[in-house]
Short mmCIF file of C-alpha atoms in Angstrom, two decimals:
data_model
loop_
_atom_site.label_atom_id
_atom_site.label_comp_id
_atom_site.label_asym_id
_atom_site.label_seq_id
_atom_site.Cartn_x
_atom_site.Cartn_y
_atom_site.Cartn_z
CA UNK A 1 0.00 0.00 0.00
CA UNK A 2 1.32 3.29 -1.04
CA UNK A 3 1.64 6.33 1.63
CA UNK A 4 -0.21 8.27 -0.94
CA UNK A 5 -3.48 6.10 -0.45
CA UNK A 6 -3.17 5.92 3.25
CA UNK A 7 -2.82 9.91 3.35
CA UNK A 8 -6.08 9.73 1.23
CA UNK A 9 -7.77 7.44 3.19
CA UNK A 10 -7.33 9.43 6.09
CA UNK A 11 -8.66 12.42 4.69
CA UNK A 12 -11.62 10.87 3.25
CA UNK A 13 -12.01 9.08 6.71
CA UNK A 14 -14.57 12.43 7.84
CA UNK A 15 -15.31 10.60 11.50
CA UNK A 16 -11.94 8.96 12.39
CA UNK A 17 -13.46 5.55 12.57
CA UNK A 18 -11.06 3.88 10.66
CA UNK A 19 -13.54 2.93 7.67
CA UNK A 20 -15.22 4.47 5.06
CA UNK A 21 -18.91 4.32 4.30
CA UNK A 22 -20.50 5.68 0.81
CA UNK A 23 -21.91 8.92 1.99
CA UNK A 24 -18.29 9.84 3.73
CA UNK A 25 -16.78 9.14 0.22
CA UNK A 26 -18.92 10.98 -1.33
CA UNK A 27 -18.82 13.85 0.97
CA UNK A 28 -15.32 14.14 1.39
CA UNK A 29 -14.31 14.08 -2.09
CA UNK A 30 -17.00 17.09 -2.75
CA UNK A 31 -15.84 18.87 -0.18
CA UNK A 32 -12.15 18.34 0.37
CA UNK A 33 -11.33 16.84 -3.35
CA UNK A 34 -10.21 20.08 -4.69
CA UNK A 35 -7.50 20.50 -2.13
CA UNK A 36 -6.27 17.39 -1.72
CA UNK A 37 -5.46 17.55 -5.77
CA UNK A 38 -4.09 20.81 -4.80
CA UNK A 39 -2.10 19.59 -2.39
CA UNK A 40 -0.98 16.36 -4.52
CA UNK A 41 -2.90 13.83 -2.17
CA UNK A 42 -5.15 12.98 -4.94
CA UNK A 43 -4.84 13.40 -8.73
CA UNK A 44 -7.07 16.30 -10.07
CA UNK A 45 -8.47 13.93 -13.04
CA UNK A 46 -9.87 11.31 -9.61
CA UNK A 47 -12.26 14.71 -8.79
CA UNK A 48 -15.23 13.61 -9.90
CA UNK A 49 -18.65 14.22 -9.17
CA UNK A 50 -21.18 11.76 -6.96
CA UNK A 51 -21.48 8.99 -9.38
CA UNK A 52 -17.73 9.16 -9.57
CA UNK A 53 -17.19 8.86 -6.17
CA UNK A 54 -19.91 6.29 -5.99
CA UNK A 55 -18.55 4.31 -8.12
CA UNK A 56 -14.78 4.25 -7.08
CA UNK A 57 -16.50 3.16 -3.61
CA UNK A 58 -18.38 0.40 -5.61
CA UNK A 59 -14.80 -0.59 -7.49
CA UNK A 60 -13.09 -0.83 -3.89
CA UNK A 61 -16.06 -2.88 -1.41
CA UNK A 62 -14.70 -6.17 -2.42
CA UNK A 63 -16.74 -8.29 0.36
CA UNK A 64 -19.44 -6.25 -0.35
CA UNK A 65 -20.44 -5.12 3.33
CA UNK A 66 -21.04 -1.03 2.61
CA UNK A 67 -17.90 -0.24 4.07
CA UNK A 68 -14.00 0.05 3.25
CA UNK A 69 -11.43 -0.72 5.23
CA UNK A 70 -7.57 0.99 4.41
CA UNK A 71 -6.85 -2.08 2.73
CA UNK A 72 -9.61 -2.25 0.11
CA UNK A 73 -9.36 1.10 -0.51
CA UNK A 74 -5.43 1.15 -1.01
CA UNK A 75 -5.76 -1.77 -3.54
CA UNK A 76 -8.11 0.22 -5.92
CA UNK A 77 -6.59 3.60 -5.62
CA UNK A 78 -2.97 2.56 -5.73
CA UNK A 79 -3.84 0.88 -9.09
CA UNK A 80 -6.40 3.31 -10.20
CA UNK A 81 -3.89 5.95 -9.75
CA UNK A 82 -0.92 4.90 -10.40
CA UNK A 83 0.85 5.26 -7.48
CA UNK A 84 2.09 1.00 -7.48
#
């Protein structure tokens, strides 16, 4: 897992829990998306709009269960991104 995706994680990670559901996902990259490409945490092409975000939370829930652990959600974005 790449520090990159555990930096993202983090920030998407709105109530500290240590998981992500949809609605954070969602949130946090409408909210905080522009920055974090600003900032290099996130590429500005992966700013997308709800069915974006939606869908790269879809892409990443590989058991299925509504939520994503660090782990899930490194494996997509690392590879999604680029960044292993």
């Amino acid at each position: 897992m790449s520090e990159k995706a555990r930096k993202l994680f983090e920030a998407l990670d709105l109530d500290r829990n240590g998981i992500l559901t949809r609605e954070e996902v969602i949130v946090a990259l409408r909210t905080k998306g522009p920055t974090l490409a600003a900032s290099g945490v996130l590429p500005f092409w992966g700013v997308g709009d709800a069915d974006a975000s939606s869908a790269l939370f879809d892409a990443a829930d590989q058991n299925g269960d509504a939520v994503l652990t660090l782990e899930e959600f490194s494996a997509v974005v690392d590879r999604r991104f680029g960044w292993r």
